[in-house]
Tab-separated table of C-alpha atoms (C1' of nucleotides) in Angstrom:
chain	number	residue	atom	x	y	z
A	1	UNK	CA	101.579	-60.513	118.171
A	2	UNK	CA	101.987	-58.610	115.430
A	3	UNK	CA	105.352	-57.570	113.974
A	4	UNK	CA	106.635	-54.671	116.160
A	5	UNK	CA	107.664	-52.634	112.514
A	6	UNK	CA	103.435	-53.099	111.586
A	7	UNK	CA	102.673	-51.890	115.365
A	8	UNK	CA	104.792	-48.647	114.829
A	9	UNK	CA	103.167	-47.925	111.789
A	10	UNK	CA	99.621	-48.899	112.982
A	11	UNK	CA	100.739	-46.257	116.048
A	12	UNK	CA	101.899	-43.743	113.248
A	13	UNK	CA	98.447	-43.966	111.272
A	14	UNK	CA	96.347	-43.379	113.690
A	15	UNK	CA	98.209	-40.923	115.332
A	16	UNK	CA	97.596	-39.060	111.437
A	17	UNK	CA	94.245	-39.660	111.565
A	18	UNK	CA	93.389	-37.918	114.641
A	19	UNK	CA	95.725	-35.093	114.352
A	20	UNK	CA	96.720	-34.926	110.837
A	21	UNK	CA	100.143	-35.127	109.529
A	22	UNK	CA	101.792	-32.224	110.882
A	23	UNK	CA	101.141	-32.713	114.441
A	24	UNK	CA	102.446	-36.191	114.502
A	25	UNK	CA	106.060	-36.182	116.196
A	26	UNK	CA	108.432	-39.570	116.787
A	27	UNK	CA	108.182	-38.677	120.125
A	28	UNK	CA	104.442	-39.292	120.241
A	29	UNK	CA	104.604	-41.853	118.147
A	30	UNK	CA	106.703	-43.835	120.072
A	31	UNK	CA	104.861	-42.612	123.442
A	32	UNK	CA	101.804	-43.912	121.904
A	33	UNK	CA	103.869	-47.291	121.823
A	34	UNK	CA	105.222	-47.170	125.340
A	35	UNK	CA	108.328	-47.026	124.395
A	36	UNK	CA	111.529	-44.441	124.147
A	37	UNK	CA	111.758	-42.310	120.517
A	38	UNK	CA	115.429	-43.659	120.342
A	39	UNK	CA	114.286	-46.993	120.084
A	40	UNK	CA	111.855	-46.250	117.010
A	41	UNK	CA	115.150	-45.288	115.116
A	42	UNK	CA	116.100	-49.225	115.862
A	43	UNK	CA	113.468	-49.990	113.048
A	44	UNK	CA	113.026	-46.768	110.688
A	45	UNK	CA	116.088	-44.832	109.815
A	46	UNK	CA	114.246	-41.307	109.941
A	47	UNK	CA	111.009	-39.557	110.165
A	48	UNK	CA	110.418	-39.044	106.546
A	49	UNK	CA	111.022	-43.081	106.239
A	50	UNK	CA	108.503	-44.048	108.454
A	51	UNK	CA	106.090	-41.386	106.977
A	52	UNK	CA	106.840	-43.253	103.957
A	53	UNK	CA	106.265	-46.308	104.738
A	54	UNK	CA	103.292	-45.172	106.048
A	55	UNK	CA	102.055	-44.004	103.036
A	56	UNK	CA	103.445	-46.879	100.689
A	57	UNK	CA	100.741	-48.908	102.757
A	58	UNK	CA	98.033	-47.219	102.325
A	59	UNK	CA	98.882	-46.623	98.259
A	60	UNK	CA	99.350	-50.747	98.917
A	61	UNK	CA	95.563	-50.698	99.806
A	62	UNK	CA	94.539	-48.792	96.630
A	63	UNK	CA	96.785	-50.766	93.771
A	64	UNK	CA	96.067	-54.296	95.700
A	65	UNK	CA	92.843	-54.780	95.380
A	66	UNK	CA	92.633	-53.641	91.621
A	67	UNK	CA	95.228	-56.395	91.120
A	68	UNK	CA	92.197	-58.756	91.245
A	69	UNK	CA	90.058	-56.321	88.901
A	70	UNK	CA	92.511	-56.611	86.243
A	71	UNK	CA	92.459	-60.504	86.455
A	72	UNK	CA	88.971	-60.703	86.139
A	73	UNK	CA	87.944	-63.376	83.165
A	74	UNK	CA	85.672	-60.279	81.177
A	75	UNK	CA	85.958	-59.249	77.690
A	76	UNK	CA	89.280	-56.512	78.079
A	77	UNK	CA	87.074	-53.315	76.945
A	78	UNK	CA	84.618	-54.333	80.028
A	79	UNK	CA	87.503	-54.798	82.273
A	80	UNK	CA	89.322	-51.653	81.222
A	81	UNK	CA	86.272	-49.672	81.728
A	82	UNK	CA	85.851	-51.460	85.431
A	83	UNK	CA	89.078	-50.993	85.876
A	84	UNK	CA	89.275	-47.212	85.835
A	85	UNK	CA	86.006	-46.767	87.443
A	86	UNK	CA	87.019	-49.048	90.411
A	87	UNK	CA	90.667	-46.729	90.585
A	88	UNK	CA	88.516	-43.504	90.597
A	89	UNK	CA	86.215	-44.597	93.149
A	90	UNK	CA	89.388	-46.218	95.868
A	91	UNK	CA	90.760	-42.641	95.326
A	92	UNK	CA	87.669	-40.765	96.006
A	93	UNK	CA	86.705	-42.703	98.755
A	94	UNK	CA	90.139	-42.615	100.485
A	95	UNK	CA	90.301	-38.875	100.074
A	96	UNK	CA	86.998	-38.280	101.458
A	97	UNK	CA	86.856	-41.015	104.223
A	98	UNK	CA	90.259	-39.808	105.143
A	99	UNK	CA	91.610	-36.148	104.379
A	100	UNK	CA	94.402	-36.079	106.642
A	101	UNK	CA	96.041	-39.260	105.697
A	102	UNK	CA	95.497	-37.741	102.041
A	103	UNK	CA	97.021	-34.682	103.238
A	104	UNK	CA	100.201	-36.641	104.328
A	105	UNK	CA	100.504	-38.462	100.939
A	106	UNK	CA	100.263	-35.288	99.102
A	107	UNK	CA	102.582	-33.606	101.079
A	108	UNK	CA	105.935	-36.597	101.136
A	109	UNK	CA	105.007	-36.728	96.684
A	110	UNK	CA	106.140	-33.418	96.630
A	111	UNK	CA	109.094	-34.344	98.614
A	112	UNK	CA	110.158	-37.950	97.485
A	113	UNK	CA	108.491	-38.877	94.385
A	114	UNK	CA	109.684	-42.611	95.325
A	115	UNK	CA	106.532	-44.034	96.608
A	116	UNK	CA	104.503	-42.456	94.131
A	117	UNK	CA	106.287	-43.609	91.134
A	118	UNK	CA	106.500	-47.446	92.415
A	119	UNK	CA	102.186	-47.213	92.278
A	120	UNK	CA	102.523	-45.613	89.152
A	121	UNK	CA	104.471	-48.354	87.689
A	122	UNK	CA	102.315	-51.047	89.661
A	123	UNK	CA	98.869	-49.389	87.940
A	124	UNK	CA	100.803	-48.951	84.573
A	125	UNK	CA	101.681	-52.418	84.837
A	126	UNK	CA	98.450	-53.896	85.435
A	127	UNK	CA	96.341	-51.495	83.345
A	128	UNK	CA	98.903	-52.926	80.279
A	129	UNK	CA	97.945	-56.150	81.339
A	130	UNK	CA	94.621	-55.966	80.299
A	131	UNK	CA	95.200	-53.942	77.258
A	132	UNK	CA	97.899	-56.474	75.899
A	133	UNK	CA	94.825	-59.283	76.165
A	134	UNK	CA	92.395	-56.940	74.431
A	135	UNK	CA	95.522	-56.981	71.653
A	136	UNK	CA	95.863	-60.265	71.602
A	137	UNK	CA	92.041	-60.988	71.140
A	138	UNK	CA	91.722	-58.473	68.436
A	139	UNK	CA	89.885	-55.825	70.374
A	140	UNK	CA	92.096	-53.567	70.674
A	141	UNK	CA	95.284	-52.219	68.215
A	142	UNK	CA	98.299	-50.812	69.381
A	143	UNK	CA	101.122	-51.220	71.516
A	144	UNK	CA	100.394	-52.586	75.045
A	145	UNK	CA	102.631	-50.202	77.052
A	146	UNK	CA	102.077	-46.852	75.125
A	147	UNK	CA	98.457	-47.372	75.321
A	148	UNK	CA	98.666	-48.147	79.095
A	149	UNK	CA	100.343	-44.533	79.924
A	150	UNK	CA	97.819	-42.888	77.094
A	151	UNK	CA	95.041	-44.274	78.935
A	152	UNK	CA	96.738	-43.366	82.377
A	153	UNK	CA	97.102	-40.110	81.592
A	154	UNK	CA	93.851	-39.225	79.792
A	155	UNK	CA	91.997	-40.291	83.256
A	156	UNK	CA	94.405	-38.622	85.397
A	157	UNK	CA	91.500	-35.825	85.860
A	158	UNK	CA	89.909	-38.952	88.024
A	159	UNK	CA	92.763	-40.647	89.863
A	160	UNK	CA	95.427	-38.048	90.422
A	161	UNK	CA	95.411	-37.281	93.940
A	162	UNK	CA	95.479	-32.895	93.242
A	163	UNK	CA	92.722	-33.776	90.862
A	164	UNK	CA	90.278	-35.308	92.715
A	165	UNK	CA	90.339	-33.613	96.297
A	166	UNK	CA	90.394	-30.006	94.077
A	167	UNK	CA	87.504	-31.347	91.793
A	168	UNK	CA	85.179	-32.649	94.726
A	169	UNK	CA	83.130	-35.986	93.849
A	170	UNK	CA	79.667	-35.233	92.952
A	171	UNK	CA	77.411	-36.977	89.918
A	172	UNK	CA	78.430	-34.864	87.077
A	173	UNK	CA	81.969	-35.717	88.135
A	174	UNK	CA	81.074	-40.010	87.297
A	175	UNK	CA	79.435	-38.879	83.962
A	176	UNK	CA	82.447	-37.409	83.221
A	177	UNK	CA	84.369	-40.274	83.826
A	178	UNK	CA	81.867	-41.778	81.463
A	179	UNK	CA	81.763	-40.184	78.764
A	180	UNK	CA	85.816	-40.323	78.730
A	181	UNK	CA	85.482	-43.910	79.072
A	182	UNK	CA	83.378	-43.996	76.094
A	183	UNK	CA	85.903	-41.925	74.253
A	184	UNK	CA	88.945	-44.109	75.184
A	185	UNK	CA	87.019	-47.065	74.392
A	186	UNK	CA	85.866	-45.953	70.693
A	187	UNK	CA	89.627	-44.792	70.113
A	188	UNK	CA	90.811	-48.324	71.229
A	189	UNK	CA	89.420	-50.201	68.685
A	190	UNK	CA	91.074	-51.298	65.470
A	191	UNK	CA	91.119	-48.641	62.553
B	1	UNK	CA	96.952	7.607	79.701
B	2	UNK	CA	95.462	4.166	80.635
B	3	UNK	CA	92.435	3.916	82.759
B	4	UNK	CA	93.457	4.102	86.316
B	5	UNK	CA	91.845	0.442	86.911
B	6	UNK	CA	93.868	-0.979	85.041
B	7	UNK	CA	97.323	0.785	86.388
B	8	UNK	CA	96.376	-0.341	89.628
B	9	UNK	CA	96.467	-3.780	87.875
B	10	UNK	CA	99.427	-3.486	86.077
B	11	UNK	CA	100.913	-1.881	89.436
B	12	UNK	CA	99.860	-5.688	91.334
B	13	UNK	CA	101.237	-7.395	89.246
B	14	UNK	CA	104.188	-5.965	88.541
B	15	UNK	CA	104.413	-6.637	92.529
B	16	UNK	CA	103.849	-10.248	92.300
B	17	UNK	CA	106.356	-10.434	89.791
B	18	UNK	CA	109.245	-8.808	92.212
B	19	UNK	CA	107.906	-10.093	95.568
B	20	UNK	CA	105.369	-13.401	95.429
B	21	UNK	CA	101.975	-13.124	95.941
B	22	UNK	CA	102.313	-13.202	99.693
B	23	UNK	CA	104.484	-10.396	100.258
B	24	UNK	CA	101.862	-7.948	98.162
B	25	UNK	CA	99.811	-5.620	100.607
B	26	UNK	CA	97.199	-3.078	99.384
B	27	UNK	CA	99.467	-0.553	100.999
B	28	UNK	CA	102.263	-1.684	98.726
B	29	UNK	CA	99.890	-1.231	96.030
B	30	UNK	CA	98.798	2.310	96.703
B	31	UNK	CA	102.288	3.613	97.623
B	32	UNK	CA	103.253	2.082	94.439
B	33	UNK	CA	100.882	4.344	92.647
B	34	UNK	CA	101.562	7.099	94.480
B	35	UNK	CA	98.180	7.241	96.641
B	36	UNK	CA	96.688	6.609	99.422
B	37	UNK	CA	95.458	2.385	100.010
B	38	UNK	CA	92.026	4.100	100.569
B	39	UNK	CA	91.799	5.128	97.147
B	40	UNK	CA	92.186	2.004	95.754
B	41	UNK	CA	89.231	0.720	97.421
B	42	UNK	CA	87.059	2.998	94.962
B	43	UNK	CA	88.159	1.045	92.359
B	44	UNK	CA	88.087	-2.644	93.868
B	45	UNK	CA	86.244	-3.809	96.762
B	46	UNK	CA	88.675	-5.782	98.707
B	47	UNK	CA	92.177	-7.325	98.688
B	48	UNK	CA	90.798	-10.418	97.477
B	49	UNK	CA	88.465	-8.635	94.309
B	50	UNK	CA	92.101	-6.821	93.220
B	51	UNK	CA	93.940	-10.079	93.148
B	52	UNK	CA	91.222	-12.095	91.648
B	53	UNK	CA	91.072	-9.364	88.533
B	54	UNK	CA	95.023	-9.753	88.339
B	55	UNK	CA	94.491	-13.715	88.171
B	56	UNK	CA	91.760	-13.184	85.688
B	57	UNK	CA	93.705	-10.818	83.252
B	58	UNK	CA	96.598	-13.350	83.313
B	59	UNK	CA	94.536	-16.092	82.178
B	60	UNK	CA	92.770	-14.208	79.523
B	61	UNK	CA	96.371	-13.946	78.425
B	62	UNK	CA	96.158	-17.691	77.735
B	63	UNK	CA	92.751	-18.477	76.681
B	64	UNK	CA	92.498	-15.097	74.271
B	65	UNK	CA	95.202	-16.217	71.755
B	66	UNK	CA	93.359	-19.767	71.697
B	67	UNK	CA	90.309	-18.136	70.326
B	68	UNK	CA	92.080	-17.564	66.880
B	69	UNK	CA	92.854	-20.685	66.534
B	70	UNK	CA	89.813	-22.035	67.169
B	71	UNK	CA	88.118	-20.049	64.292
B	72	UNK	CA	90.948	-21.413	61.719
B	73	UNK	CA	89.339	-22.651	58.545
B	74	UNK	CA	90.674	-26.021	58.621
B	75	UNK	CA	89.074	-29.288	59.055
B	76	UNK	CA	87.280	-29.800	62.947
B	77	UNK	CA	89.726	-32.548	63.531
B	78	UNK	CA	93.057	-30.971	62.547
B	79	UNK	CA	91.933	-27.559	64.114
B	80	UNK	CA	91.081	-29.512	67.460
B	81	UNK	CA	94.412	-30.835	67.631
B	82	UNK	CA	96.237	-27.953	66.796
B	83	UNK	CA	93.689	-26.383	69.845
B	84	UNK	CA	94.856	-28.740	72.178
B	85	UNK	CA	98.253	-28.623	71.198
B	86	UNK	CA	97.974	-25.069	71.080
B	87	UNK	CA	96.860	-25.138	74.936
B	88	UNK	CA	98.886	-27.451	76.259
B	89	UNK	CA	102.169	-25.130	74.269
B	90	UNK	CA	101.076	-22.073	76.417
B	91	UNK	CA	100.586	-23.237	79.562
B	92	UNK	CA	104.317	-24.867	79.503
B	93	UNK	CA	105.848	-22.009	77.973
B	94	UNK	CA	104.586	-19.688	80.693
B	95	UNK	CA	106.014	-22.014	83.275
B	96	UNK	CA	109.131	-22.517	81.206
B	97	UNK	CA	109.725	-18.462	81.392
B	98	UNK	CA	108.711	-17.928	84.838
B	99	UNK	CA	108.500	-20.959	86.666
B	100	UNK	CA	108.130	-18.665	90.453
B	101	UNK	CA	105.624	-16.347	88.816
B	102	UNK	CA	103.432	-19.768	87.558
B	103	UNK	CA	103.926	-21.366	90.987
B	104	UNK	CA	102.416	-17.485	92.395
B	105	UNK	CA	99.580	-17.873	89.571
B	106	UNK	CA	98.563	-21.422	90.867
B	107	UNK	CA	98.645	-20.554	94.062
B	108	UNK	CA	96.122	-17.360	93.595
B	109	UNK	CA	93.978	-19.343	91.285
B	110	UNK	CA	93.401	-22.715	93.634
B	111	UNK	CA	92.373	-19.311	96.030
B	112	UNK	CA	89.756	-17.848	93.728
B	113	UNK	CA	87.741	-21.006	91.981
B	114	UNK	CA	85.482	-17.884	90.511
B	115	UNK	CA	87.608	-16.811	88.072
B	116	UNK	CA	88.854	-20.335	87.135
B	117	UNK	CA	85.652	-21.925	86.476
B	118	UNK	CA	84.772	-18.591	83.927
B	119	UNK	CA	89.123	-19.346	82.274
B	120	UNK	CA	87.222	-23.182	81.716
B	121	UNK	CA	84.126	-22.043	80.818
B	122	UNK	CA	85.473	-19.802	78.221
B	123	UNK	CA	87.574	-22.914	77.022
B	124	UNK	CA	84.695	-25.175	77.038
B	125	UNK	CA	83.069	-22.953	74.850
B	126	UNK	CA	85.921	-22.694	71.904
B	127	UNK	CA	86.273	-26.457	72.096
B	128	UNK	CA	82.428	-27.108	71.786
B	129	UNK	CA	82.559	-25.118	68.744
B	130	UNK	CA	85.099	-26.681	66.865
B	131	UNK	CA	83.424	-29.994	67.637
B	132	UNK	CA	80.181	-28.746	66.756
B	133	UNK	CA	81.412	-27.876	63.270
B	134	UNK	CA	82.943	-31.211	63.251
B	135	UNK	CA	79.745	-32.328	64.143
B	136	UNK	CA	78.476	-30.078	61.405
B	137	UNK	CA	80.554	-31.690	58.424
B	138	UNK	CA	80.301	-35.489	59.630
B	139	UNK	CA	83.624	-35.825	61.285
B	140	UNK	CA	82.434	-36.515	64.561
B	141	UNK	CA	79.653	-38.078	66.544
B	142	UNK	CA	77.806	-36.544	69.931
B	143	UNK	CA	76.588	-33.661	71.594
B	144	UNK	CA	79.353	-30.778	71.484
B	145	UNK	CA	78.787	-29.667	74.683
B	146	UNK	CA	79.533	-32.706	76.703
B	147	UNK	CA	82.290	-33.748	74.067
B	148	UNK	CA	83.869	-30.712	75.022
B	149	UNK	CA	83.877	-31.711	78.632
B	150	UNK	CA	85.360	-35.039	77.625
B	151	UNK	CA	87.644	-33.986	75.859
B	152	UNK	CA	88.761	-31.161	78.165
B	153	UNK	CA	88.958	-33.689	81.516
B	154	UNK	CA	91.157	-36.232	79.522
B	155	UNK	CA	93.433	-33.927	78.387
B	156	UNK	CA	93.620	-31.876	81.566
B	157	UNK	CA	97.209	-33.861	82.352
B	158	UNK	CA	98.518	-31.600	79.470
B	159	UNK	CA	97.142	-27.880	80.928
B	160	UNK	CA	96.063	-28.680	84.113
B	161	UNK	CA	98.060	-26.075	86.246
B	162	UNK	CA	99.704	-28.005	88.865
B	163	UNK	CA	99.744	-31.536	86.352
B	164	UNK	CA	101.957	-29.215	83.934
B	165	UNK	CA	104.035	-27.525	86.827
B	166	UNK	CA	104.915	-31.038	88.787
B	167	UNK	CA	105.120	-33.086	85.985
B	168	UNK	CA	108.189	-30.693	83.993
B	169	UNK	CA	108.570	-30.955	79.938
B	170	UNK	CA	109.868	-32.789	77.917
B	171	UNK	CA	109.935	-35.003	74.602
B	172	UNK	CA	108.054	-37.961	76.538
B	173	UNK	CA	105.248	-35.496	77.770
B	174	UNK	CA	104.922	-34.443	73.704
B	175	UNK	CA	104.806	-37.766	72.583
B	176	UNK	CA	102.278	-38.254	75.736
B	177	UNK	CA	100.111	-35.612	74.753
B	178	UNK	CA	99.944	-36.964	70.460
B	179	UNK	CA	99.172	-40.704	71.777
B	180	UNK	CA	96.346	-39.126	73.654
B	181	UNK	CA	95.095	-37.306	70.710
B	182	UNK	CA	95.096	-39.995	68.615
B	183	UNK	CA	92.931	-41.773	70.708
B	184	UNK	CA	90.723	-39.491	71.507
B	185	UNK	CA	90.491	-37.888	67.578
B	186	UNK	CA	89.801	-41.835	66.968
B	187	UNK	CA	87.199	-42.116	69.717
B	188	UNK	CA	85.493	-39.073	68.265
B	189	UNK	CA	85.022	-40.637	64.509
B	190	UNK	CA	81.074	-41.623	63.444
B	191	UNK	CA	80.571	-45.459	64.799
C	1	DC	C1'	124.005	-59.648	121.870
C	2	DA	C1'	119.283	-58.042	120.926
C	3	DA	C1'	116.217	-54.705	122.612
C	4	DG	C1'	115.903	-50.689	124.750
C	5	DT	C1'	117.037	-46.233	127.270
C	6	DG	C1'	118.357	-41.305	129.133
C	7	DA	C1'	120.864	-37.505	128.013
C	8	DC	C1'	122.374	-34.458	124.643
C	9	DA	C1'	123.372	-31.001	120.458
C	10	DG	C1'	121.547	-28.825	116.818
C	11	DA	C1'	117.399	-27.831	114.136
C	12	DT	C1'	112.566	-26.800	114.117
C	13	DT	C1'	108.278	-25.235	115.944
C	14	DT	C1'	105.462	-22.702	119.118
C	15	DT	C1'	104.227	-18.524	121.553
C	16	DG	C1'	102.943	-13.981	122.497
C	17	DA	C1'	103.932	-9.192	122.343
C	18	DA	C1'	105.125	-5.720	118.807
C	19	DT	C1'	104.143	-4.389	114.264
C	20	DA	C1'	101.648	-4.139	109.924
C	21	DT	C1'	97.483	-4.696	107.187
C	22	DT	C1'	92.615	-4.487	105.861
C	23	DG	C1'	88.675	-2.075	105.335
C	24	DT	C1'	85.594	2.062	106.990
C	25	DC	C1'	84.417	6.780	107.531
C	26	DA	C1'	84.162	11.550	108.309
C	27	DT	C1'	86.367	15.096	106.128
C	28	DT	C1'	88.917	17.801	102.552
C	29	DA	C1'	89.815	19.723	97.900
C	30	DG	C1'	88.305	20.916	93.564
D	1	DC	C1'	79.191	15.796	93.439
D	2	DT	C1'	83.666	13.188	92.555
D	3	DA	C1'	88.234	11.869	93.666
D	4	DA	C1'	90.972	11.464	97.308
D	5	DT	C1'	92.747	11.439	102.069
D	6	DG	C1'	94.249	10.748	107.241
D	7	DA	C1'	92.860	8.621	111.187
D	8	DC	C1'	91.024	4.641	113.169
D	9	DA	C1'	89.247	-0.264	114.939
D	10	DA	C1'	89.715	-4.903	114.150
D	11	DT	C1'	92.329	-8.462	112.259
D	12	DA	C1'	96.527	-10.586	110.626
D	13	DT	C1'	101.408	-11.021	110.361
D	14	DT	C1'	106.188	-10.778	112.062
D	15	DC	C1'	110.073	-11.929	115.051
D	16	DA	C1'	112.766	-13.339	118.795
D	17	DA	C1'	112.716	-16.037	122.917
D	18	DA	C1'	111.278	-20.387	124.816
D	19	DA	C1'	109.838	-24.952	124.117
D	20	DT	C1'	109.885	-28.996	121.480
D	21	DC	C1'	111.643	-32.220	118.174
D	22	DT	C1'	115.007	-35.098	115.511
D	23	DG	C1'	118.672	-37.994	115.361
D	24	DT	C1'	123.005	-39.889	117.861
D	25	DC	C1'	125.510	-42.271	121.333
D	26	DA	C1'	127.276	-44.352	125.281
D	27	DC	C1'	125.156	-47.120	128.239
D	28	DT	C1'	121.749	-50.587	130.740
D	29	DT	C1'	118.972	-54.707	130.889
D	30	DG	C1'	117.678	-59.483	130.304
DNA sequence: CAAGTGACAGATTTTGAATATTGTCATTAG
DNA sequence: CTAATGACAATATTCAAAATCTGTCACTTG
């Protein structure tokens, strides 16, 4: 059996998913469970905690498996480049497999920037990873971290959540993402 | 006396400015102008046609300026960061004046996607001329045209409308914006 | 005592009838 | 013929009353 805080947010996501994030109340969540609302308060301290939790899982399923991308045994400048393409295509898919829960996430970053800024430091930190190897094996000059957050934010047309569900995916929209690539990569190198 | 079109915008706008972009009926408008709301639909359409002309004045407010600089005699690479820079400046100044009249402003542009895509277009076409002199005189490498695009999606952190409003100034965000630059100015450099 | 509950107060959301708005048109005024 | 208008139908928005929701607590149950 699994743990009874996983079943309440199991309970919670689906209840998102088929009614989107406004229409999901702790009363139904916890009527969903077959159980009383009071007793959901036993094991989340408020509404906007469990939505957060909520959420914190499924950023979890973006940032985990890219953990493994950036450990990969490739040159860095091939692993950077997979890197970002594999973080723009988890956030494209999520937002089009699933608007709603999208919708939710959108809607607690506006209101607790918490959640967001513990991926942000997760991708930061794995994204300098890579770029302190491709220092230390003489692709790359500079200094790991400040070329982590330049890189961040020069792709942020393809991985911030506003971005990508206003842009819409389409083809011209990867050879974008190429071309910028190729840019980043080019500007990487030593002098 | 000014044309009457463009009293009528003045008139909207001058309502946005007081009362938010929700709280602005044609009737409001008219009575503002001293005529009748039927009147003003000689002159525009609809609702939506008025407020999408207000939208589009405002942004020619930003991208007009830009067009000087683009023209500036100096070097491509120099004049394309001073461009960006340049962009990047006016968009946060506007939201530093009136941050509740750049929220209104976002809010009326995510509405009508017409007038944006002509505000990026017109961009897009000041950047690919810099780089296309830059081309020109050796300084850079590529097509103009989709080095614009590049260069425009990687910077979009630093005048992207809602990445400027949510993400607030500061020294970081200048510092941010230069390491950027410098990559990309480097990426841009012959092979 | 660990897990859970019904009842409750105060805040929030829903609902539907009253009001306002959008857009059209026949008509007026010059 | 042009600029403008009042009256109007259809749609959208307000607002207050009713329903629902959040979070707490004293209390049961095993």
């Amino acid at each position: 059996m699994e743990p009874i805080r996983d079943r309440i947010l199991d309970a919670c996501e689906a209840l998102i998913r088929r009614h989107g994030p406004a229409k999901v109340s702790v009363v139904d969540v916890a009527r969903a469970l077959g159980m009383s609302h009071a007793n959901l308060y036993r094991h989340f301290p408020s509404k906007e905690a469990l939505r957060e939790a909520v959420v914190e899982r499924w950023l979890g399923s973006v940032s985990t498996p890219l953990a493994a991308v950036a450990q990969q045994p490739d040159p860095a400048p091939e692993r950077l480049a997979g890197w970002v393409r594999a973080l723009a295509a988890a956030k494209e898919a999520k937002i089009l497999a699933e608007p709603e829960l999208f919708a939710a996430y959108e809607a607690l970053a506006e209101a607790h920037r918490g959640a967001v800024e513990r991926h942000l430091a997760e991708l930061h930190g794995q994204l300098a990873h890579i770029l302190a190897e491709g220092v230390a094996e003489g692709s790359f000059a500079g200094e790991a971290g400040a070329l982590a957050r330049a890189v961040l934010a020069a792709t942020s047309a393809f991985h911030h959540p506003h971005m990508v569900r206003t842009a819409g995916g389409g083809p011209d929209r990867a050879a974008a993402l190429e071309a910028v690539l190729a840019l980043l990569l080019k500007g990487l190198r030593l002098p």
